[in-house]
mmCIF file of C-alpha atoms in Angstrom:
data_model
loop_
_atom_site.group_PDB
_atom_site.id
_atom_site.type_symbol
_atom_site.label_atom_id
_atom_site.label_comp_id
_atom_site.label_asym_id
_atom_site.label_seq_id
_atom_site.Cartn_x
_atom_site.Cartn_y
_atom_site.Cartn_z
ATOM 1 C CA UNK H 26 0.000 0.000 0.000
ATOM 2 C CA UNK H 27 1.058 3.413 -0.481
ATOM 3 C CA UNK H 28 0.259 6.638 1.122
ATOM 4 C CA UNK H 29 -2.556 8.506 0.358
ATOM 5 C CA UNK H 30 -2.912 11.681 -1.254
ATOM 6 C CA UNK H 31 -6.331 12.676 -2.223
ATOM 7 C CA UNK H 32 -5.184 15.416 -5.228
ATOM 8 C CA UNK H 33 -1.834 15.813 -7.303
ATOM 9 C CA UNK H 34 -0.620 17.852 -10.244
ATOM 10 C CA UNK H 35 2.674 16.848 -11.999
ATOM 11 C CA UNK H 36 4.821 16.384 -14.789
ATOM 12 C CA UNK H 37 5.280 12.843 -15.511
ATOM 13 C CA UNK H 38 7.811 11.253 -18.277
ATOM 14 C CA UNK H 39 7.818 7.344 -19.365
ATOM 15 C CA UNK H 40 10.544 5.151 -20.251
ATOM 16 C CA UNK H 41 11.028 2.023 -21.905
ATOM 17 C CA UNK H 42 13.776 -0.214 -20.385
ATOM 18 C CA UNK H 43 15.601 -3.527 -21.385
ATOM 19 C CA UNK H 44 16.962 -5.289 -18.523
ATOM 20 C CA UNK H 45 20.128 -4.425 -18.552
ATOM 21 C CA UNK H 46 19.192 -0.515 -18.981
ATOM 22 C CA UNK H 47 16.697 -1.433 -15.942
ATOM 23 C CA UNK H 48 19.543 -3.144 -13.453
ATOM 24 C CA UNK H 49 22.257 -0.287 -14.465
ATOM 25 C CA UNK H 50 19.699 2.379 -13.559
ATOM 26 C CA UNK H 51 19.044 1.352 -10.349
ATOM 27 C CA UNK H 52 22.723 0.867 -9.594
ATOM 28 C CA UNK H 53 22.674 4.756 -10.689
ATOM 29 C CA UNK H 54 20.586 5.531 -8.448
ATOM 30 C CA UNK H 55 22.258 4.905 -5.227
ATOM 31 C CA UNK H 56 23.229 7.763 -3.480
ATOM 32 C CA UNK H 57 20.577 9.753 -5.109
ATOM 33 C CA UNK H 58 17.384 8.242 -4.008
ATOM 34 C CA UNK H 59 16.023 5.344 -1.991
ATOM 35 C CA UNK H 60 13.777 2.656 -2.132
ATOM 36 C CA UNK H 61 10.391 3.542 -0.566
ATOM 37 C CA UNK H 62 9.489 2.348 2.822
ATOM 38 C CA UNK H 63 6.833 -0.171 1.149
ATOM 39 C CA UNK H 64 9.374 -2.130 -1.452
ATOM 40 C CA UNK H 65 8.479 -4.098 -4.159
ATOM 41 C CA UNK H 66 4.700 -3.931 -4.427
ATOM 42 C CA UNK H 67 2.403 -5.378 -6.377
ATOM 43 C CA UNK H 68 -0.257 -3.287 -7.997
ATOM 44 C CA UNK H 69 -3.804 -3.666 -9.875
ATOM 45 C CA UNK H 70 -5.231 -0.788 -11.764
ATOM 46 C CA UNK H 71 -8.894 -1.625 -13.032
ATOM 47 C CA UNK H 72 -9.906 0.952 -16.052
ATOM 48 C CA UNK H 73 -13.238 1.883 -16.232
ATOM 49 C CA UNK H 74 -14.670 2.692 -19.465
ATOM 50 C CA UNK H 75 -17.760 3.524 -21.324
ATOM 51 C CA UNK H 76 -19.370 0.242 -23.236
ATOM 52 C CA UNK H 77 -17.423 1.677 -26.611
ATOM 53 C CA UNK H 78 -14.526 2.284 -25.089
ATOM 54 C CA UNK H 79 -14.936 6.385 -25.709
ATOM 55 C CA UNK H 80 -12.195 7.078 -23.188
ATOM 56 C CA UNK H 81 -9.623 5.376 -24.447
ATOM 57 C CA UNK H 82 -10.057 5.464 -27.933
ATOM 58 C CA UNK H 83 -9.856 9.383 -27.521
ATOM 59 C CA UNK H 84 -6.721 8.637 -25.751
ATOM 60 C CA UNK H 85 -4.829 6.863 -28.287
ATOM 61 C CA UNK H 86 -5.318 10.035 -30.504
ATOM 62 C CA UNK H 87 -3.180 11.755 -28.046
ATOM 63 C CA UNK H 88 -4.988 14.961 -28.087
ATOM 64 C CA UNK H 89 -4.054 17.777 -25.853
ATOM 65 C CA UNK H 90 -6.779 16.728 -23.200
ATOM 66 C CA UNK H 91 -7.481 13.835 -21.740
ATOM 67 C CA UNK H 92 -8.651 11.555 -19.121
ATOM 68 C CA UNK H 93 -9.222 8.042 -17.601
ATOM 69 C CA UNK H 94 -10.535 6.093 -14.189
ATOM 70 C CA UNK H 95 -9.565 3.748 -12.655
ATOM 71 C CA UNK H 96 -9.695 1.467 -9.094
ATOM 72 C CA UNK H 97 -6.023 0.655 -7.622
ATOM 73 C CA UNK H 98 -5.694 -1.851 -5.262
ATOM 74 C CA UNK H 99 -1.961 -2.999 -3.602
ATOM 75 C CA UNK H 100 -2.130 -6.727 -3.929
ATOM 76 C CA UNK H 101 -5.033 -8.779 -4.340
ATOM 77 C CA UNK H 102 -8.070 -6.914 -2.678
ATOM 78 C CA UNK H 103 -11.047 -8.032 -0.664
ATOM 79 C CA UNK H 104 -14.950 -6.619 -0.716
ATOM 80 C CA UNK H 105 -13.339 -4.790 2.774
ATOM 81 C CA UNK H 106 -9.643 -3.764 1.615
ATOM 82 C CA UNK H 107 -8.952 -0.359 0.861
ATOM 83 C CA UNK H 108 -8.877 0.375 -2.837
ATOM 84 C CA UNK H 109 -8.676 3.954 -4.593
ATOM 85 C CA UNK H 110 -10.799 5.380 -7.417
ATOM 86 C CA UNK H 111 -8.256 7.921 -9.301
ATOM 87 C CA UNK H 112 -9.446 10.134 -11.805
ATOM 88 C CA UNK H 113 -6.610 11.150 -13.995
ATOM 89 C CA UNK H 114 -6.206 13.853 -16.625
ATOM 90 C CA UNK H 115 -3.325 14.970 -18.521
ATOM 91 C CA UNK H 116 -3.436 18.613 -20.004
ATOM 92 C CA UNK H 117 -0.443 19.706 -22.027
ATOM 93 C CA UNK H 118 1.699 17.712 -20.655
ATOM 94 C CA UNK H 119 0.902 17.935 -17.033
ATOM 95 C CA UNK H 120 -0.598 15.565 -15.273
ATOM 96 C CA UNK H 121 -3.543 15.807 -12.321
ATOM 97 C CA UNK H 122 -5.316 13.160 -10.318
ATOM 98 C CA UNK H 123 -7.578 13.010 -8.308
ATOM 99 C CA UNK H 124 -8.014 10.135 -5.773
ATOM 100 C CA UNK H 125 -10.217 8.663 -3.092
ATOM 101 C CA UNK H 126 -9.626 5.868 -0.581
ATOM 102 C CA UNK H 127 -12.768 3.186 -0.705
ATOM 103 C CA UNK H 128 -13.931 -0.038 -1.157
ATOM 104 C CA UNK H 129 -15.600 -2.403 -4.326
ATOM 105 C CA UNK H 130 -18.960 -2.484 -3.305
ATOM 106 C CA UNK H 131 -19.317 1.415 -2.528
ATOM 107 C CA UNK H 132 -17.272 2.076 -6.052
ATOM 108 C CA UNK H 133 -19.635 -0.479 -7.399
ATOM 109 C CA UNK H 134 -23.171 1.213 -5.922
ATOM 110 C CA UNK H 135 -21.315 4.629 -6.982
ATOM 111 C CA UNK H 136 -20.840 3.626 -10.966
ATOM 112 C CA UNK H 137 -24.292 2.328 -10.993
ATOM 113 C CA UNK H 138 -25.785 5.545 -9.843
ATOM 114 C CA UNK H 139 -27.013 4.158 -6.870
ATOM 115 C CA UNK H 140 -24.935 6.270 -4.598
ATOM 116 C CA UNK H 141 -22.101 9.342 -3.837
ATOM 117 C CA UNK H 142 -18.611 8.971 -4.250
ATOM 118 C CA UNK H 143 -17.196 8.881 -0.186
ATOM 119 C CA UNK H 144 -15.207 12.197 -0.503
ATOM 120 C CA UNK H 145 -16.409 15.848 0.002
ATOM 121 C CA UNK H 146 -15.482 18.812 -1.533
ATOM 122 C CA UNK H 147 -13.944 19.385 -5.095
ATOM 123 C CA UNK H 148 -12.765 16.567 -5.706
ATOM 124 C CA UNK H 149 -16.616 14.773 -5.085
ATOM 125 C CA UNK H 150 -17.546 17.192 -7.506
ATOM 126 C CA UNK H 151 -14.854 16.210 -10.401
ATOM 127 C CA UNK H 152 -15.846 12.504 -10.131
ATOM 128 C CA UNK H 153 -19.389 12.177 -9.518
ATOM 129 C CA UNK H 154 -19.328 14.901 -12.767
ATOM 130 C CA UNK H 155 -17.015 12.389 -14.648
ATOM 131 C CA UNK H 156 -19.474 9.880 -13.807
ATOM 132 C CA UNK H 157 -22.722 11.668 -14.490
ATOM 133 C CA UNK H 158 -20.984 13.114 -18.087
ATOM 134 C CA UNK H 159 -20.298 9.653 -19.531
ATOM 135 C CA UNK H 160 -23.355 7.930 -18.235
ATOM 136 C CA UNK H 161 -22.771 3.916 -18.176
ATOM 137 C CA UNK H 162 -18.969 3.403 -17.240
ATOM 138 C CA UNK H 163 -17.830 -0.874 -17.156
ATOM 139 C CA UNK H 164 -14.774 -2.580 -16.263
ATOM 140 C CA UNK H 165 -13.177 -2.760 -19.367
ATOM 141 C CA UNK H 166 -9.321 -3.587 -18.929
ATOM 142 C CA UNK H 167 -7.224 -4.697 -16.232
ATOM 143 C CA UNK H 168 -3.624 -3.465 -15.974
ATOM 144 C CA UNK H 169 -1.140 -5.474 -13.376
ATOM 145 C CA UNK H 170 2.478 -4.630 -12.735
ATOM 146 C CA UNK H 171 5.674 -5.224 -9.670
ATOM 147 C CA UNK H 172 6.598 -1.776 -9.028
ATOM 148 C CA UNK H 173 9.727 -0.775 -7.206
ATOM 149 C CA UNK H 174 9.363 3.169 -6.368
ATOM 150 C CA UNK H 175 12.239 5.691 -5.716
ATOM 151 C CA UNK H 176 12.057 8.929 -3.606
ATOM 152 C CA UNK H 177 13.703 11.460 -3.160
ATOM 153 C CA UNK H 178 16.063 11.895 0.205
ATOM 154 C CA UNK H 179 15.577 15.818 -0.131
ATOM 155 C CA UNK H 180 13.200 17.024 -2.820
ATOM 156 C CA UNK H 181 9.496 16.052 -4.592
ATOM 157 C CA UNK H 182 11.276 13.891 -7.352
ATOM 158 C CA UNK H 183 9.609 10.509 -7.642
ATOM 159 C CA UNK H 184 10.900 7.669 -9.769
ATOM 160 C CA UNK H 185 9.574 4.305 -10.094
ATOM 161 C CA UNK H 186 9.946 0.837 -12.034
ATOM 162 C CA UNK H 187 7.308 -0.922 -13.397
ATOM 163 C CA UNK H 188 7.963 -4.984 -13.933
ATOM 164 C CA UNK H 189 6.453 -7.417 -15.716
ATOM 165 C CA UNK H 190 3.195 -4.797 -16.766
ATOM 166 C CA UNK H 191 0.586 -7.160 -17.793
ATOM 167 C CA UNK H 192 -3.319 -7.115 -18.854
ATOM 168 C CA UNK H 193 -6.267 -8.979 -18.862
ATOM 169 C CA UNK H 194 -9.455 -8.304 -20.176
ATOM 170 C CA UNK H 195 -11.832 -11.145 -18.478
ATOM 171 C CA UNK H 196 -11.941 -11.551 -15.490
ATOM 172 C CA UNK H 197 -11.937 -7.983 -14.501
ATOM 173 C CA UNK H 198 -11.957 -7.842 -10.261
ATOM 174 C CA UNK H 199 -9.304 -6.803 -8.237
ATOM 175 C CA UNK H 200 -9.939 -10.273 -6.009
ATOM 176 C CA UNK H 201 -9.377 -13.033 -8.228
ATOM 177 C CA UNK H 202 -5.930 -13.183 -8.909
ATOM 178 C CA UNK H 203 -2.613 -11.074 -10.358
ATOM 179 C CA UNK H 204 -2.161 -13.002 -13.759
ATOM 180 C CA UNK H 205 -2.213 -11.598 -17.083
ATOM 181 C CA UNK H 206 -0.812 -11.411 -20.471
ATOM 182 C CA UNK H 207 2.671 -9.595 -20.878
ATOM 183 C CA UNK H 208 2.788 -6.108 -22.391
ATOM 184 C CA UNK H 209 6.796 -5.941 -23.389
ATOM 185 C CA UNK H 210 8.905 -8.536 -23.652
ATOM 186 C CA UNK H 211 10.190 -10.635 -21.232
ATOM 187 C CA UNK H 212 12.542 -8.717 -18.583
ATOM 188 C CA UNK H 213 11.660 -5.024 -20.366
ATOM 189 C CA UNK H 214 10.180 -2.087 -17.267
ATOM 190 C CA UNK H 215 8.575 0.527 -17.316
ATOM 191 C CA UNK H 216 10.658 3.990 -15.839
ATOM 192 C CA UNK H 217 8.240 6.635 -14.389
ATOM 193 C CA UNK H 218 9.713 9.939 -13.733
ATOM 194 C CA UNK H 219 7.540 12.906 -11.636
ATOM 195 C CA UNK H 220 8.146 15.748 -10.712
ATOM 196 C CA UNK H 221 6.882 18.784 -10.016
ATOM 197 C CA UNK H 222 9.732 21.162 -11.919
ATOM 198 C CA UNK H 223 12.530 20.173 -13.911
ATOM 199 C CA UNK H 224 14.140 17.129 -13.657
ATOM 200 C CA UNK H 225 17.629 17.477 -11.808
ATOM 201 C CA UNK H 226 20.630 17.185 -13.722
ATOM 202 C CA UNK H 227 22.341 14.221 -12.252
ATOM 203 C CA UNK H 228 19.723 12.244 -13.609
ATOM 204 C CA UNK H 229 19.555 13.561 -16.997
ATOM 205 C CA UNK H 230 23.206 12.803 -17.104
ATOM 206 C CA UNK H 231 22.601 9.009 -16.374
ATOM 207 C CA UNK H 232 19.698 8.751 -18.074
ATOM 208 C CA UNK H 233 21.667 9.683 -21.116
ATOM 209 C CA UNK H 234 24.550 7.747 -20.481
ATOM 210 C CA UNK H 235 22.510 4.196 -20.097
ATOM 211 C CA UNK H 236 20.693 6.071 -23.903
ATOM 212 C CA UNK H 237 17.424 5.937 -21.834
ATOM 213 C CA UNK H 238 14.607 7.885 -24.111
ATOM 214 C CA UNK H 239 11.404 9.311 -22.902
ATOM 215 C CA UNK H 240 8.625 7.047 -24.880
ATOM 216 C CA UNK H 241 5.319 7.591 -25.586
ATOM 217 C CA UNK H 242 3.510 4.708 -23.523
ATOM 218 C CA UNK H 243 0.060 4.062 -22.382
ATOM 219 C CA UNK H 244 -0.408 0.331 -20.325
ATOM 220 C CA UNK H 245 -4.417 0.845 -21.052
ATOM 221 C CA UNK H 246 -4.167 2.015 -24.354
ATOM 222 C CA UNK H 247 -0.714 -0.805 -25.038
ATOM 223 C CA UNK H 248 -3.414 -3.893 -23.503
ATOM 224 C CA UNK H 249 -6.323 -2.068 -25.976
ATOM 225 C CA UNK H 250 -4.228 -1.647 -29.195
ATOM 226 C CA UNK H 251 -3.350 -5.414 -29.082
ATOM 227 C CA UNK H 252 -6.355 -6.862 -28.418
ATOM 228 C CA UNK H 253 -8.100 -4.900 -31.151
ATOM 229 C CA UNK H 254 -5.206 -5.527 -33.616
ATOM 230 C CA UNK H 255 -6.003 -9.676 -32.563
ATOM 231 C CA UNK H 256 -9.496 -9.359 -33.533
ATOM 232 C CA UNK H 257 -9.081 -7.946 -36.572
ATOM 233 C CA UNK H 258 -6.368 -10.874 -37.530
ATOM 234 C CA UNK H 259 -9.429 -13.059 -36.324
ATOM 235 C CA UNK H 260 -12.004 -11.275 -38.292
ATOM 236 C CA UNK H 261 -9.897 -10.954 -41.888
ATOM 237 C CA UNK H 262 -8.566 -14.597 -41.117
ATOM 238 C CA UNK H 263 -12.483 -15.968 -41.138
ATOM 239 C CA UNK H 264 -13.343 -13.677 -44.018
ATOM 240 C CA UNK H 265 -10.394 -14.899 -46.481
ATOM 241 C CA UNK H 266 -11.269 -18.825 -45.167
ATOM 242 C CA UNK H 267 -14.670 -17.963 -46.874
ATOM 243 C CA UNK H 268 -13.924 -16.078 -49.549
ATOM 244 C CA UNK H 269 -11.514 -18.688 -50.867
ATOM 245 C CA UNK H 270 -13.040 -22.052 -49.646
ATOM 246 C CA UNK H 271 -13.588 -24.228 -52.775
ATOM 247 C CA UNK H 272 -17.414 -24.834 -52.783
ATOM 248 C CA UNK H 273 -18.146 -28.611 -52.209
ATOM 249 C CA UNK H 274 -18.748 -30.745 -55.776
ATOM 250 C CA UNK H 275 -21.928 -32.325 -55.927
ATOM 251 C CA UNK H 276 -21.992 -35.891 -57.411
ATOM 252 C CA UNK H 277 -24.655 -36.960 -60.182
#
């Protein structure tokens, strides 16, 4: 589990490590930042989306605004564990959530309309509004990683390390289980840099030396793009086994 922080604006940069980029970095980092006080941790985000998928669809565009939800739990959860509802936009480049501490069955009576989101204030407004604007919002992907996270000794810099980010899309509950089908190849991480100004030089300097990039990369929109990139193989593969079949001969 991590600590809670109901609302957050930052700038956040993504990275796309092979293993050996992934072990050197944190070598690099000694000195500079230390593990968190939670270690490695395994987390579940569940994406909630409208029966289209409107929100991420928009999001693969990549235009200058845009949003998602989602319910994080830290390991597998139970219908009394904590879990959070985030609501997370990016703007230009910066990026603001908004997050509330709950449980499945009150996020579950919320998203059918049945009840208020358990927070007060602004940030009650932002949700229930998200809610209320898109109408009917489902389950529609499940995004599981082992994340190793990095602060700062002295400072709001926040780094952390993303392994083995995997998806499912059945069985979408954060109590069954934290399987899933692998998003990268086998040993690559994910690097998440935030901060709230610029990022400090020493780590530009090694992020450069180990020729780490900043990448464009989305887990959600990753798990969506393959699994509607399988069904079309499916669909064209069934449509060229009928449109060349030989028709059967009939005998006189």
């Amino acid at each position: 589990m991590t600590s809670f922080i109901a609302a957050m604006s930052r700038i956040e940069m993504k990275y796309i490590l092979n293993k050996e980029q992934s072990e050197k970095l944190k070598q690099a980092l000694v000195g500079h930042m230390e593990v968190d006080q939670y270690g490695l941790t395994s987390i579940a985000s569940l994406y909630y989306d409208t029966p289209d998928y409107r929100l991420i669809r928009t999001s693969i565009e990549k235009p200058a605004f845009k949003e998602k939800i989602r319910l994080r739990s830290y390991g597998i959860a139970t219908s009394t564990s904590p879990v959070y509802l985030e609501l997370k936009r990016k703007a230009y480049g910066i990026v603001y959530k908004r997050r509330v501490q709950t449980t499945i069955p009150e996020i579950e009576a919320f998203l059918d309309h049945d009840s208020a989101i358990c927070a007060d204030g602004q940030i009650a407004r932002e949700i229930s509004y998200f809610r209320n604007f898109y109408g009917t919002l489902v389950p529609s992907c499940l995004i599981i990683y082992d994340r190793l996270a990095y602060k700062e000794k002295d400072g709001d810099l926040r780094l952390t390390i993303d392994a083995s980010p995997r998806y499912r899309m059945e069985n979408l509950n954060l109590d069954t289980s934290m399987d899933g089908t692998l998003l990268l190849p086998e040993g690559s991480t994910i690097l998440e840099i935030k901060v709230q100004q610029a990022m400090p030089l020493w780590l530009t300097k090694i992020l450069d030396k180990l020729k780490i990039y900043v990448s464009s990369f989305s887990k959600y929109g990753t798990a969506y793009t393959i699994e509607t990139k399988k069904q079309l193989a499916e669909e064209r593969s069934k449509l060229t086994w009928k449109t060349y079949s030989k028709p059967s001969i009939q005998m006189a």
